[in-house]
Structure formats: structure tokens, C-alpha cells
Tab-separated table of C-alpha atoms in Angstrom:
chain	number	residue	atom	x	y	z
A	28	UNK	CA	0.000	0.000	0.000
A	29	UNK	CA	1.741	3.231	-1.259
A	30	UNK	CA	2.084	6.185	1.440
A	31	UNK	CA	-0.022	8.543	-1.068
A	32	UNK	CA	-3.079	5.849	-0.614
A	33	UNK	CA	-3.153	6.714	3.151
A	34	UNK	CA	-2.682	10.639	2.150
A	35	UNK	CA	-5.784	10.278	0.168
A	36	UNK	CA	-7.342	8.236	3.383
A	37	UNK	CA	-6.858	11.299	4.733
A	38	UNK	CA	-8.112	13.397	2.191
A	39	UNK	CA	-11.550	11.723	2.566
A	40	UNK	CA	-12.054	12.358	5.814
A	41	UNK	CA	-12.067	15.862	5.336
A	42	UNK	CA	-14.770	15.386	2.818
A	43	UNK	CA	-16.818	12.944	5.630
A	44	UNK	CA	-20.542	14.687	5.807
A	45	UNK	CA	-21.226	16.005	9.489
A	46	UNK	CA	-24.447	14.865	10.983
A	47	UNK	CA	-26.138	13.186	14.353
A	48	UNK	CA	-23.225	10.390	14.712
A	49	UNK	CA	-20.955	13.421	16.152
A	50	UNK	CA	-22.039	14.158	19.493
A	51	UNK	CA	-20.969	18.108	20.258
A	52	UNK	CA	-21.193	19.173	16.959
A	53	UNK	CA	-23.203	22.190	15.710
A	54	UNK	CA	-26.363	21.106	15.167
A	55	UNK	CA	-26.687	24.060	11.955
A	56	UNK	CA	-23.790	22.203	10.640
A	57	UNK	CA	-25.680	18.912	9.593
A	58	UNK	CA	-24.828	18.338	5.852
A	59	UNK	CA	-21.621	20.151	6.119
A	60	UNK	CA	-18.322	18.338	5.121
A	61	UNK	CA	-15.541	18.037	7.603
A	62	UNK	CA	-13.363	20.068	5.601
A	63	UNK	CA	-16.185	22.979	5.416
A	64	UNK	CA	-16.881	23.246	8.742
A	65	UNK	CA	-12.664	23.769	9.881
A	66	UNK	CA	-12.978	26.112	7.495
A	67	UNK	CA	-15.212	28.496	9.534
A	68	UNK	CA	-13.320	28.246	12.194
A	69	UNK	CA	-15.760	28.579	14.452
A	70	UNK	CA	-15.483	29.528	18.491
A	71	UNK	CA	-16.184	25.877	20.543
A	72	UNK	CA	-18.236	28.684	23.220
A	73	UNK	CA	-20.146	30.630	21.338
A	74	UNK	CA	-20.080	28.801	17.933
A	75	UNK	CA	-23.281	26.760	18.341
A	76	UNK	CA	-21.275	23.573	19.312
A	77	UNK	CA	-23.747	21.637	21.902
A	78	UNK	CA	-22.723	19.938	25.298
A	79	UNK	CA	-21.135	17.915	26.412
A	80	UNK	CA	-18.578	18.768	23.574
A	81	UNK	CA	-14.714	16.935	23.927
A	82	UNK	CA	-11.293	19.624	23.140
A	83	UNK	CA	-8.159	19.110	22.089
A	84	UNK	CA	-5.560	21.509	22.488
A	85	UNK	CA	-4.043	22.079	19.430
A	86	UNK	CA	-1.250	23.720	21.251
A	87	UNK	CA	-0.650	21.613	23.544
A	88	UNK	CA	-1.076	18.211	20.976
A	89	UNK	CA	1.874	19.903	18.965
A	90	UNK	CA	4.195	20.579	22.198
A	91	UNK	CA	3.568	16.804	22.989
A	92	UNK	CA	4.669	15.471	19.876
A	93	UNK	CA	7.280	17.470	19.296
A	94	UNK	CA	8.731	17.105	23.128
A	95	UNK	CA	8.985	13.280	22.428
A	96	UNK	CA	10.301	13.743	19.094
A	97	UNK	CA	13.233	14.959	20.428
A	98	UNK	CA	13.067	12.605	24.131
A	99	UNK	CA	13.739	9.716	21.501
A	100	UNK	CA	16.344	11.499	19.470
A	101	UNK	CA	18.299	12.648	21.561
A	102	UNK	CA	18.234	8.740	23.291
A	103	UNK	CA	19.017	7.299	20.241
A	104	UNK	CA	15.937	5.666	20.495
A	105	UNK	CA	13.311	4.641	17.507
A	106	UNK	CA	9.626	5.440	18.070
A	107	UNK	CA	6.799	3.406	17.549
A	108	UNK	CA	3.797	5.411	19.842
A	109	UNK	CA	0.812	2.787	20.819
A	110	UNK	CA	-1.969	4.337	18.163
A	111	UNK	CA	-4.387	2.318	20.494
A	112	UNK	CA	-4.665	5.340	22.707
A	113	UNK	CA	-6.288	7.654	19.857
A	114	UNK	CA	-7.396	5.402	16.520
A	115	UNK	CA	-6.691	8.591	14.960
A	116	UNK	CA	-4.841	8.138	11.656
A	117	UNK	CA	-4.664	11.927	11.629
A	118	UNK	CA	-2.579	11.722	14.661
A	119	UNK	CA	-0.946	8.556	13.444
A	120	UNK	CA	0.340	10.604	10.665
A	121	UNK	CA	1.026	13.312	13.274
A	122	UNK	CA	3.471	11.652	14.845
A	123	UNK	CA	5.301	9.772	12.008
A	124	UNK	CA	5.765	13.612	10.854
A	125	UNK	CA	7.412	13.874	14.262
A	126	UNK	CA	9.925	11.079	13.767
A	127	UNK	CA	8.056	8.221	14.657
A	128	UNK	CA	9.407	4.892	12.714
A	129	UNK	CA	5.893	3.324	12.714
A	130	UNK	CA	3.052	2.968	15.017
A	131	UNK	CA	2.540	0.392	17.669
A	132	UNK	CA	-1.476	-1.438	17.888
A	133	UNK	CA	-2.893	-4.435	19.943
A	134	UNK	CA	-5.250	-6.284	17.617
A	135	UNK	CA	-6.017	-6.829	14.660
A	136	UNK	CA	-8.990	-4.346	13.371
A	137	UNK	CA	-6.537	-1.815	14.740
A	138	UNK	CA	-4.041	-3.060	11.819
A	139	UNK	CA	-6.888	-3.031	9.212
A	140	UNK	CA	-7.387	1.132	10.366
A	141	UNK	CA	-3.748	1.886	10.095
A	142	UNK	CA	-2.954	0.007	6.927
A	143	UNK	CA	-6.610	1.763	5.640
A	144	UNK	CA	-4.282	5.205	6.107
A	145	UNK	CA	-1.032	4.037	4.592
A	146	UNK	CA	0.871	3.056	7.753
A	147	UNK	CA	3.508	1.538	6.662
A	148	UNK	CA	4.838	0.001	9.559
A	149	UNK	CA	3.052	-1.662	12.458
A	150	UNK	CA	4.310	-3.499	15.476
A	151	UNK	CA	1.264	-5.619	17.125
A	152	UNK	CA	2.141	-6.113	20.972
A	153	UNK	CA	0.192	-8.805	21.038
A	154	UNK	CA	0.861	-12.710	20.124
A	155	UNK	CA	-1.413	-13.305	16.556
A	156	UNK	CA	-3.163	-16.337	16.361
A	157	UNK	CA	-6.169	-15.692	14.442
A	158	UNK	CA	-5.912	-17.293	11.278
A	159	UNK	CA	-8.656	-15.041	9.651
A	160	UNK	CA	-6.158	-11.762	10.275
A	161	UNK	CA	-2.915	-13.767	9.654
A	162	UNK	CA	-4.604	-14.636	6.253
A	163	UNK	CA	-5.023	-10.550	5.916
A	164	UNK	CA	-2.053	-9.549	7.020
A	165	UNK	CA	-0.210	-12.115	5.209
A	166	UNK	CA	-1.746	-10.393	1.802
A	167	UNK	CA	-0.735	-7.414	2.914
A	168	UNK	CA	2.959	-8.310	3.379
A	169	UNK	CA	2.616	-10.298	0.212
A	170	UNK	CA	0.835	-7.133	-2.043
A	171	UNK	CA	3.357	-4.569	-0.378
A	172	UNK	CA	7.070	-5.201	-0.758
A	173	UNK	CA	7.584	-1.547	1.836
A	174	UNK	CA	5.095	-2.568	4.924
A	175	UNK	CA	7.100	-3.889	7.504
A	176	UNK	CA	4.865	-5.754	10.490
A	177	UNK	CA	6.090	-7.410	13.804
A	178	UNK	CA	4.017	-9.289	16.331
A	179	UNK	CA	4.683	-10.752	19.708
A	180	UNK	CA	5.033	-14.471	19.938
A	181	UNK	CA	4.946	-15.895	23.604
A	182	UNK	CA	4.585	-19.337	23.264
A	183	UNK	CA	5.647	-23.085	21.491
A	184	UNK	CA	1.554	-23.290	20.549
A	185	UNK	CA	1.632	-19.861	19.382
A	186	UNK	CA	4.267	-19.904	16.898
A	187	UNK	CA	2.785	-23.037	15.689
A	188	UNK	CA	-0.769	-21.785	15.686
A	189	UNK	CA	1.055	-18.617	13.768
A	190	UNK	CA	2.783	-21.004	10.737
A	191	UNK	CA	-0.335	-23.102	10.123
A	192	UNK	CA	-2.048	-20.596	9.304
A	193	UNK	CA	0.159	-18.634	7.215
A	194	UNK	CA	1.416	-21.514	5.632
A	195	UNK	CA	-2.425	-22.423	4.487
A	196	UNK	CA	-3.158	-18.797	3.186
A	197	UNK	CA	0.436	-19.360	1.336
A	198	UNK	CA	2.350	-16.842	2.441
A	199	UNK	CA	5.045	-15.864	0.594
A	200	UNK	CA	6.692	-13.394	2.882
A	201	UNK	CA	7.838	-14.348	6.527
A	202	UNK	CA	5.972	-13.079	9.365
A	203	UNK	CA	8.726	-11.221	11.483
A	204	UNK	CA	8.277	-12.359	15.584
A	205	UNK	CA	9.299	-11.014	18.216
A	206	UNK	CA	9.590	-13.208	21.430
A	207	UNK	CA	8.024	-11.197	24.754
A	208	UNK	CA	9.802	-11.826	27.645
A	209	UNK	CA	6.815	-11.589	30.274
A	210	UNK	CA	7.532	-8.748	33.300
A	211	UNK	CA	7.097	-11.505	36.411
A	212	UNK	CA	4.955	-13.530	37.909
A	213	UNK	CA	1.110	-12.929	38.240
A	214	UNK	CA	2.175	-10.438	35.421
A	215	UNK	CA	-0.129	-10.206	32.086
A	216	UNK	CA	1.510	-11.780	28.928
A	217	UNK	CA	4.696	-13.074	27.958
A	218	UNK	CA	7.114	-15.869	28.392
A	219	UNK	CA	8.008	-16.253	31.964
A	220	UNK	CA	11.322	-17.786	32.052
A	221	UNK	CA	14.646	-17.394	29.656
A	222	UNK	CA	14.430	-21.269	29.187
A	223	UNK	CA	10.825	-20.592	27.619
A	224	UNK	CA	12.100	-18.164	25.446
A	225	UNK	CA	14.164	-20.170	23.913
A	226	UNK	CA	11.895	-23.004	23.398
A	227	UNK	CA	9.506	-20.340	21.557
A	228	UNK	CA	12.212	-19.032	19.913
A	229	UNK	CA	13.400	-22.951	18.459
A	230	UNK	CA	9.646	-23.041	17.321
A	231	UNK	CA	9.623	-20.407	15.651
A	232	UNK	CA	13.434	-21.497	13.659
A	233	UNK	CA	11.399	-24.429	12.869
A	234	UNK	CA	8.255	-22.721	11.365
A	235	UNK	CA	8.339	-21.847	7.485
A	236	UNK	CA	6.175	-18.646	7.610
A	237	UNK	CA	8.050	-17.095	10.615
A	238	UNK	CA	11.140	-14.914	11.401
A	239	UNK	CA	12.966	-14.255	14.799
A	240	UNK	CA	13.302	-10.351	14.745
A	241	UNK	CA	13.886	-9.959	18.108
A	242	UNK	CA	12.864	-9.256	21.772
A	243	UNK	CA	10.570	-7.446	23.592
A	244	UNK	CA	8.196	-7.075	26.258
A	245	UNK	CA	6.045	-4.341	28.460
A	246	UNK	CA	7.967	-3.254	31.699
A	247	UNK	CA	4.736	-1.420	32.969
A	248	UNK	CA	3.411	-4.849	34.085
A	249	UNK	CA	6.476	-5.195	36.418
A	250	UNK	CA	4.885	-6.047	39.731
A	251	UNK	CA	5.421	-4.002	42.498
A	252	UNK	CA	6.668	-1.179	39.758
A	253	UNK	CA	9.936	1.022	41.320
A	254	UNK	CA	12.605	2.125	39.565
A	255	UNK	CA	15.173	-0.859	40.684
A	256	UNK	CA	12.694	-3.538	39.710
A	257	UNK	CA	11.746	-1.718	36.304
A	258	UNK	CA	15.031	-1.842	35.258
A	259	UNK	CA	16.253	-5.171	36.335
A	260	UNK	CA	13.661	-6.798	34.350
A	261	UNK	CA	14.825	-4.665	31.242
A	262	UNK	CA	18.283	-6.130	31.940
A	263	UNK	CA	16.597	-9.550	32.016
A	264	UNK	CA	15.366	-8.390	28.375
A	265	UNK	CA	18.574	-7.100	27.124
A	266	UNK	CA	20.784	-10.169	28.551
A	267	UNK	CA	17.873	-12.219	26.511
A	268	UNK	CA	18.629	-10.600	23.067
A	269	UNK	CA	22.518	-10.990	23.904
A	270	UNK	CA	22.196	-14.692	24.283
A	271	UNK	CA	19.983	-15.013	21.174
A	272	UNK	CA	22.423	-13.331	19.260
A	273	UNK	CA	25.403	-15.466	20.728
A	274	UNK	CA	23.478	-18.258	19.869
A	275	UNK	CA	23.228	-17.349	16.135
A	276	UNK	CA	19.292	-16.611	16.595
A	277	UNK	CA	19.411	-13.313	14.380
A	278	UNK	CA	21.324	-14.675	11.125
A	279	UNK	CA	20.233	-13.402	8.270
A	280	UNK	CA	18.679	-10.374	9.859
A	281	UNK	CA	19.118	-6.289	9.112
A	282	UNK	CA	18.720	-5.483	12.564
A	283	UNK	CA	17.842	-7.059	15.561
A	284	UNK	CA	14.383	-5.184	17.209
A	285	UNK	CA	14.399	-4.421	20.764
A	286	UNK	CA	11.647	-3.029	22.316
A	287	UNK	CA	9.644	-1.853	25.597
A	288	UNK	CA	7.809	1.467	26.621
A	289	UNK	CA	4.716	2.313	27.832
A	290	UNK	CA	4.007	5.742	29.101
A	291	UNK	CA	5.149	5.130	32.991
A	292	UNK	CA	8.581	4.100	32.669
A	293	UNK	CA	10.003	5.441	29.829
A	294	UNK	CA	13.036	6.747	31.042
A	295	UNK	CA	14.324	3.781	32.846
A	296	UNK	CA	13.852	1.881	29.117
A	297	UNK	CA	16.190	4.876	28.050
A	298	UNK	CA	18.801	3.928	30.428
A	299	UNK	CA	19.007	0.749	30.006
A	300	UNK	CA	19.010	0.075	26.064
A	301	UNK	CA	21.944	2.842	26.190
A	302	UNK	CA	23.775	0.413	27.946
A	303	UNK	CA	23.334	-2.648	25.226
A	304	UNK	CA	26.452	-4.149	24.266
A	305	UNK	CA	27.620	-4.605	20.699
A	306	UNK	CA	25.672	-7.183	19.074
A	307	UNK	CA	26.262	-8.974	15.652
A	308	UNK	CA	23.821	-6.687	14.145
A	309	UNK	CA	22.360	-2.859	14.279
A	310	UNK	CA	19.730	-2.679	17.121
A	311	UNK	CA	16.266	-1.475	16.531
A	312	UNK	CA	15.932	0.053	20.295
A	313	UNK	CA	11.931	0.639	20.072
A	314	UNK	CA	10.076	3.042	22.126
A	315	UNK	CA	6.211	2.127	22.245
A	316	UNK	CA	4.710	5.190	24.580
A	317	UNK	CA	1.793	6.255	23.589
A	318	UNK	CA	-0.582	8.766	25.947
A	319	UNK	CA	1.829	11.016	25.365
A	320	UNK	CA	0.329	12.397	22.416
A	321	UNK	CA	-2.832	14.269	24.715
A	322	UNK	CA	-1.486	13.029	27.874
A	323	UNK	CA	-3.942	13.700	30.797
A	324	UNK	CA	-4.903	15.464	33.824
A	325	UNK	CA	-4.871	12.304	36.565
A	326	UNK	CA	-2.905	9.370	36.229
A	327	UNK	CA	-0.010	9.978	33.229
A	328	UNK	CA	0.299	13.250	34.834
A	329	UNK	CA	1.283	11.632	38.177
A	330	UNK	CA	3.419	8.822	37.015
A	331	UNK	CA	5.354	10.536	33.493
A	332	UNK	CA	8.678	9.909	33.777
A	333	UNK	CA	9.217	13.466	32.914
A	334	UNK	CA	8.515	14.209	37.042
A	335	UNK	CA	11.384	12.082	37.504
A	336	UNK	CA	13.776	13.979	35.287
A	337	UNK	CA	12.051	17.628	34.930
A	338	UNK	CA	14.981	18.574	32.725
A	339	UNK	CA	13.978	16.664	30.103
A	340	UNK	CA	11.178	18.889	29.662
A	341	UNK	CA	7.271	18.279	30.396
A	342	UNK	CA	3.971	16.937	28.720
A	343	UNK	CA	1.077	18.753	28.653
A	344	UNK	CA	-2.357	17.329	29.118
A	345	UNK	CA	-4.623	18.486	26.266
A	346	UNK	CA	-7.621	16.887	26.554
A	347	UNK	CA	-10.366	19.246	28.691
A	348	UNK	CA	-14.004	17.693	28.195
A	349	UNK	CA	-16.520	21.111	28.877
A	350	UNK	CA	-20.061	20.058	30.210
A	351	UNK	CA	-23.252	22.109	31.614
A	352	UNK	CA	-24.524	22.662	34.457
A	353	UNK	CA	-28.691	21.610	34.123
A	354	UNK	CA	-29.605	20.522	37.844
A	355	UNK	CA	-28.496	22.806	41.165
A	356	UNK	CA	-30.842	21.040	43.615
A	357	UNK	CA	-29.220	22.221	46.369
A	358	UNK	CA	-26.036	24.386	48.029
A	359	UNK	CA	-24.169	21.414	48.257
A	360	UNK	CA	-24.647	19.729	45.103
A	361	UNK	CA	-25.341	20.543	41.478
A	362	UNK	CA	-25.199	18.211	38.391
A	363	UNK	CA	-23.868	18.264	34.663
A	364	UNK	CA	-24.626	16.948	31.586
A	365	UNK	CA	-21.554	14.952	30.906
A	366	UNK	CA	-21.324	11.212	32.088
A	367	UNK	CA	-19.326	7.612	31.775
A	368	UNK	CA	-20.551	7.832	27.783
A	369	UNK	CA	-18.299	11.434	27.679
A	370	UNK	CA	-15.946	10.808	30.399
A	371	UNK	CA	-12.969	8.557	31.155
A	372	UNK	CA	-13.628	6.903	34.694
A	373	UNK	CA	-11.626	3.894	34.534
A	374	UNK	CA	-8.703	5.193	36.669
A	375	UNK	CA	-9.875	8.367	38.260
A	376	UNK	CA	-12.819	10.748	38.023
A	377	UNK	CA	-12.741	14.142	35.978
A	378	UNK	CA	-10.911	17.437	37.613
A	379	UNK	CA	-13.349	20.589	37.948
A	380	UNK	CA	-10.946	22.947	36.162
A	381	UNK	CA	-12.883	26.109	34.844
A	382	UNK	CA	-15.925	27.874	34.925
A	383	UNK	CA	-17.686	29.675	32.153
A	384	UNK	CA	-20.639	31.556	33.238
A	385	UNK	CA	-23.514	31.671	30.994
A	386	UNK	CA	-24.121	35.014	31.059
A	387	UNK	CA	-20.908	35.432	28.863
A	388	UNK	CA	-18.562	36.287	31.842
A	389	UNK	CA	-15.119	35.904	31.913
A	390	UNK	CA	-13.866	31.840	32.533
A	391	UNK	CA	-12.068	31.434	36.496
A	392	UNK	CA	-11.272	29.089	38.112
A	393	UNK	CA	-13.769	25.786	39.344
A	394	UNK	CA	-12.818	26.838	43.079
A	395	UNK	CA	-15.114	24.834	45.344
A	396	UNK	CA	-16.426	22.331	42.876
A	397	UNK	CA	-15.210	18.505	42.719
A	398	UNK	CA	-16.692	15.485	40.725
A	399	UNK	CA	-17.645	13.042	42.936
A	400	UNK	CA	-19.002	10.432	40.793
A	401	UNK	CA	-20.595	9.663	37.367
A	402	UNK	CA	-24.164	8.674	35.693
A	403	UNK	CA	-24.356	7.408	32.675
A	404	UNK	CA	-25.193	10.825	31.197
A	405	UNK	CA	-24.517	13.034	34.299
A	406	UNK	CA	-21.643	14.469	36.121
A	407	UNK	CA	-22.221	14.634	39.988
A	408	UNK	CA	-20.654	17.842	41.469
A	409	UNK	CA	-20.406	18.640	44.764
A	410	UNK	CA	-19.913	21.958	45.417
A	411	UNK	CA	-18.476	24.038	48.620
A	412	UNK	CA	-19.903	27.541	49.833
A	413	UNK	CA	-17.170	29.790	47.701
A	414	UNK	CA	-18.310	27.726	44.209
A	415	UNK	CA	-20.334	30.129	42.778
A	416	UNK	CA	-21.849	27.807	40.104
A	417	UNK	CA	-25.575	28.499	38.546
A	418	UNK	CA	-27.615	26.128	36.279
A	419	UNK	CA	-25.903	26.962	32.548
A	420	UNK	CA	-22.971	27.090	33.438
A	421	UNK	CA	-20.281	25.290	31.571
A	422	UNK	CA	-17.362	23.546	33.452
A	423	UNK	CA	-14.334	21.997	32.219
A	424	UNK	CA	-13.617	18.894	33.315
A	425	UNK	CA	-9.719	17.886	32.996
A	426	UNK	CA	-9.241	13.822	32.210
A	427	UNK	CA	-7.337	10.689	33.420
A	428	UNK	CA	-6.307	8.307	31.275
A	429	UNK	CA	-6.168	9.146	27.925
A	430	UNK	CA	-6.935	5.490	26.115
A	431	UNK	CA	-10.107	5.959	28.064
A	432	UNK	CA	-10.982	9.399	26.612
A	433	UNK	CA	-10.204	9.414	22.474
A	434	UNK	CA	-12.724	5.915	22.974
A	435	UNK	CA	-15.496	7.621	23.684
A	436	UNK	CA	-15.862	10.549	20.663
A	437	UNK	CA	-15.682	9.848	16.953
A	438	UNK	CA	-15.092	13.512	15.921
A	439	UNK	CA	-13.286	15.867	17.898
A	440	UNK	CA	-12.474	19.767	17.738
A	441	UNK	CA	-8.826	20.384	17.664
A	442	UNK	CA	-9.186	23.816	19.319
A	443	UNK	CA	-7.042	26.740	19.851
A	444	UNK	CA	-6.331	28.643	22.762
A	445	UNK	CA	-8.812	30.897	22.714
A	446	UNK	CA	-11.043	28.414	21.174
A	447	UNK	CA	-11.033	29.202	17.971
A	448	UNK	CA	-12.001	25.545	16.009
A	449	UNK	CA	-8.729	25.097	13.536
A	450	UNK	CA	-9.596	20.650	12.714
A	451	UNK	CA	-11.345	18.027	13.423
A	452	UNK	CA	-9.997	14.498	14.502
A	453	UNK	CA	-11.475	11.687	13.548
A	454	UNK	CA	-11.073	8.361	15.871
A	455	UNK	CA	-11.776	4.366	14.499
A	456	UNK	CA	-12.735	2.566	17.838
């Protein structure tokens, strides 16, 4: 698939008609194309857009990228952000602008949307067993000499499961593997021993559809996460690709792929793949964070590695989710029309940020008002005596965990500072 097919992708989007599938949206701009209604570039408070209505800060989406552009630079590290956060090919393409080698996804129908935009490489953290989507992605290798995929493999009846199928849908290009080396016990996937690795890894030698590209795993599963045990484990996963490569596991190979990096621990995976040794062959060292790219208000704010080494620089969460105030039954308590179909709630409940009044006052500060739970379609506030907070009111609500968030809206306003409208992003959930 040529890199101008996913340009068009693109193109086509823009051309998408607007209508009642977009929550937010105007409502006058029914029948409008995507590309006709950026052009107004409306206001998101007094254009007509409808709440609950989901931001993002085009300011702030442009500092992110471009801070972790240069994070993974100047590490000499390759970049392959987790696109499950967003399904946004817009930001996929974002962020291979930015430097990004490819883009990382976790199943499947996730593939099918990237490829659908021209992605041109894909790493699946995830062991493939399904022999429907190894029959796709095996035509996909097969039709396009430049797409490059890689896949987990984390077991003897995976890799097998892997080259049955692939060898019935006659593949004619090796699937590249990549053996995860699990993060401990009671951990989620992955191989749990170095002995099991290389049993997986002599399955996969002996399958005719496969090809050992490497290592890799997820450190944020490490149980009991702290910076000693993070790192051990991603010397356990170095030391593994070592003795693969002593043992002659990568012949044949360009490079040897490495990889770890979620969005907590980032900067231990820094210092430790800057201490691999020399192997036999160039190492692919391969970043995978991904909630970078809006980053959030609540738990990737606590936990970014960029607390731990503030001169690295900081991310800056751009997601704010504005909702309005319809019920003030009492002093104590009001309620907003934004709920667990608007709002990320897996991890922590929305931050009270701002206050717009609806009498067209200036925006201050939420002071006084906390969320302290969620409806389905209603956010409940509970207010102290200094919120001064009156039925029309908007609030915006700041956001905790990102992967949660992009889920939950199919179109959303890239917005300005001052909230002038400049793009819309599109998401494939």
C-alpha cells in the first residue's frame, strides 16, 4: 500500500458529511463536510457547538509530539507510539511527521485502520493467532514489498498456531516475531522464564512462515513497579537478546528489534538500552509510549517519567471535556450533563478545572467544585460555599487516562487557545 493511498485516506475524511453520529457538533452544521466546517473556524463557546462537547488543544497536541520527538532522538531511540490510545490516523500521521518509525497497535482491526491510512509500519504487541487476520495480514505483506509488520510471539503453541495458518493462506513473505519476555509472575503476557524463550524461539526457527526479529516485552506490568525492579527486568530483556544473538538466533537479519515502553517508565527503558552491548547486528531500540500524544490530567500526569527527570522537559495534558450545568438542587450539590458515555472513569474521576458563566462572563477558576461520581449521562458535582456555580454554566472537566478518553468521541475539535475551532480528529474505535 503506497504512502499517497493513506494521504488520500486522509483526504476523505475531510470530505466525511457532518451529521447526528458526532455528538458536540453544531447542530446548523448537519450536511456540512468536515473540511467545510474547519474552514469556519468557528469559536467551541459561542459557535453553536452543543454539550457535552470533547477539546483538544491544538497547542498543547503539537508541544507533545514534538517534546517526544526529540526525548527519543536525543536517546538514540526509535519510536513506535501505541496508536491504540487515539485510533486517529490523523494523529498517526502526526506523529510519524514527528519522527516516529511506525506505530505500535494491539489487535487486529486496529491493523486493518492503520494500513486503511497508509501506515507503513506496524508493530502488534500482542501474540497473533487468528488465522482469519494472519490470512489478511499475510496479503498485505505479500501485495506490499515496503510494509514492515512485527508481532509478539509468547509461546511453542503460538508460533505453531502462527505457521499453520500462514502456511495455508500461502504466504510468501515471513511473518517477522518477536519473542516477549513476560515482566514476572502474576504479570499479564509473555514468556516467563529465559528457558521458555528459547523453546519459543526454536519453534519459531522451525516454522516456514516465521522470522525471529527480536525481543521485547512491556515493563509497565512489572509487579510491584519502582525504579530498581523496572530496570532489572529490562536487563533480564537485554541479557535475553545478547544470548539469542550469541546463539546465532538473528542470522540473516538487518537489525535485531528491541523493544519496551509504555508511558510510565520510559526513562528507565532509556537507560538501560543505552547500555546494550555490541551485538552482531544494528539494534532497533523501540520506544512504544503512547498517551503522550494528549497526555492527561490524573494518572499519566502523576506517574510521566518526565517528574522524575524535569529537565527533560514536560507533557502537557490536552484533553479538557466542557459540560453544563442543568440541575443545582441544592447548596451542596449541582449536576452536569456529561457522564461515563463522555468521560474517562476507569482510573480516576474528571478534575473541575474552569468555569464559564452563561451570562458570557469571563472563565475562572472551578474553586469549590469537585466530581464526585458519574451517571451514565450526568456528572455529579459537589460543590463548597465559595463555588459560585448556577444552572448553565459550563465547566471543564480535565481527564485521566487518555486510552479511556479518544474511545469515547468519533469527531473531535482540535481547538485553539482561545477556542477558535482550527480541525477536526477523527477516531476508528
Amino acid at each position: 500500500m503506497a504512502l499517497d493511498t493513506g494521504t488520500e485516506a486522509l483526504a476523505r475524511l475531510a470530505e466525511e458529511r457532518v451529521d447526528h453520529r458526532f455528538k458536540g457538533l453544531p447542530p446548523d452544521a448537519d450536511g456540512l463536510t468536515v473540511s467545510e466546517l474547519a474552514g469556519q473556524r468557528r469559536n467551541l463557546f459561542t459557535g453553536g457547538f452543543a454539550t457535552p462537547v470533547l477539546a483538544l488543544s491544538a497547542e498543547r497536541l503539537e508541544h507533545n509530539l514534538a517534546l517526544m520527538e526529540t526525548y527519543a532522538a536525543r536517546h538514540g531511540l526509535a519510536f513506535a507510539p501505541h496508536g491504540k490510545t487515539s485510533m486517529a490516523p490523523q494523529l498517526f500521521h502526526r506523529q510519524i511527521e514527528h519522527g516516529a518509525w511506525g506505530i505500535t497497535l494491539a489487535v487486529p482491526h486496529q491493523v486493518r485502520v492503520a494500513r486503511a491510512f497508509g501506515v507503513r509500519r506496524i508493530f502488534l504487541a500482542n501474540e497473533l493467532v487468528d488465522a482469519a487476520a494472519l490470512r489478511w495480514v499475510s496479503a498485505e505483506l505479500d501485495a506490499d514489498p515496503d510494509f514492515r509488520f512485527v508481532c509478539y510471539v509468547d509461546s511453542v503453541r503460538g508460533a505453531r498456531l502462527m505457521d499453520a495458518a500462514l502456511t495455508d493462506a500461502g504466504a510468501l513473505r515471513p511473518v517477522d516475531v518477536v519473542v516477549e519476555l513476560g515482566a514476572g509472575e502474576g504479570a499479564r503476557t509473555g514468556v516467563r522464564t529465559e528457558a521458555e524463550c528459547a523453546a519459543v524461539a526454536d519453534a519459531v526457527a522451525d516454522a516456514h512462515s516465521l522470522r525471529l526479529a527480536g525481543v521485547a516485552g512491556y515493563e509497565g506490568e512489572v509487579p510491584d513497579a519502582d525504579p530498581e525492579r523496572v530496570r532489572a527486568w529490562l536487563r533480564r530483556l537485554v541479557a535475553l537478546a545478547v544470548d539469542f544473538d550469541k546463539a546465532g538466533r538473528f542470522a540473516g537479519l538487518e537489525e535485531i528489534v528491541l523493544s519496551a515502553g509504555g508511558s510510565a517508565w520510559f526513562d528507565a527503558v532509556a537507560d538501560v538500552f543505552a547500555e546494550v552491548p555490541g551485538l552482531s547486528l544494528p539494534v532497533l531500540k523501540l520506544l512504544r509510549s503512547g498517551a503522550y500524544v494528549s497526555h492527561d490530567d490524573g494518572h499519566y500526569r502523576e506517574v510521566t517519567p518526565f517528574n522524575r527527570v524535569p529537565d527533560e522537559g514536560a507533557l502537557e495534558p490536552a484533553f479538557r471535556l466542557w459540560t453544563q450545568v442543568v440541575s443545582r438542587p441544592s447548596p451542596e450539590q449541582a449536576f452536569a450533563n456529561a457522564g461515563k458515555r463522555d468521560a474517562a472513569y476507569d482510573l480516576d474521576l474528571p478534575f473541575a478545572q474552569v468555569v464559564r458563566p452563561a451570562d458570557g462572563g469571563p472563565e475562572r477558576a472551578a474553586t469549590g467544585v469537585t466530581v464526585s461520581g458519574l451517571s451514565d449521562q450526568h456528572a455529579w458535582l459537589r460543590t463548597a460555599p465559595e463555588a459560585d456555580l448556577e444552572v448553565g454554566d459550563w465547566v471543564g472537566l480535565g481527564l485521566s487516562h487518555p486510552c479511556t478518553s479518544f474511545d469515547k468521541w468519533q469527531l473531535i475539535p482540535l481547538a485553539q487557545a482561545d477556542g477558535t475551532v482550527v480541525d477536526y480528529i477523527r477516531t476508528f474505535f
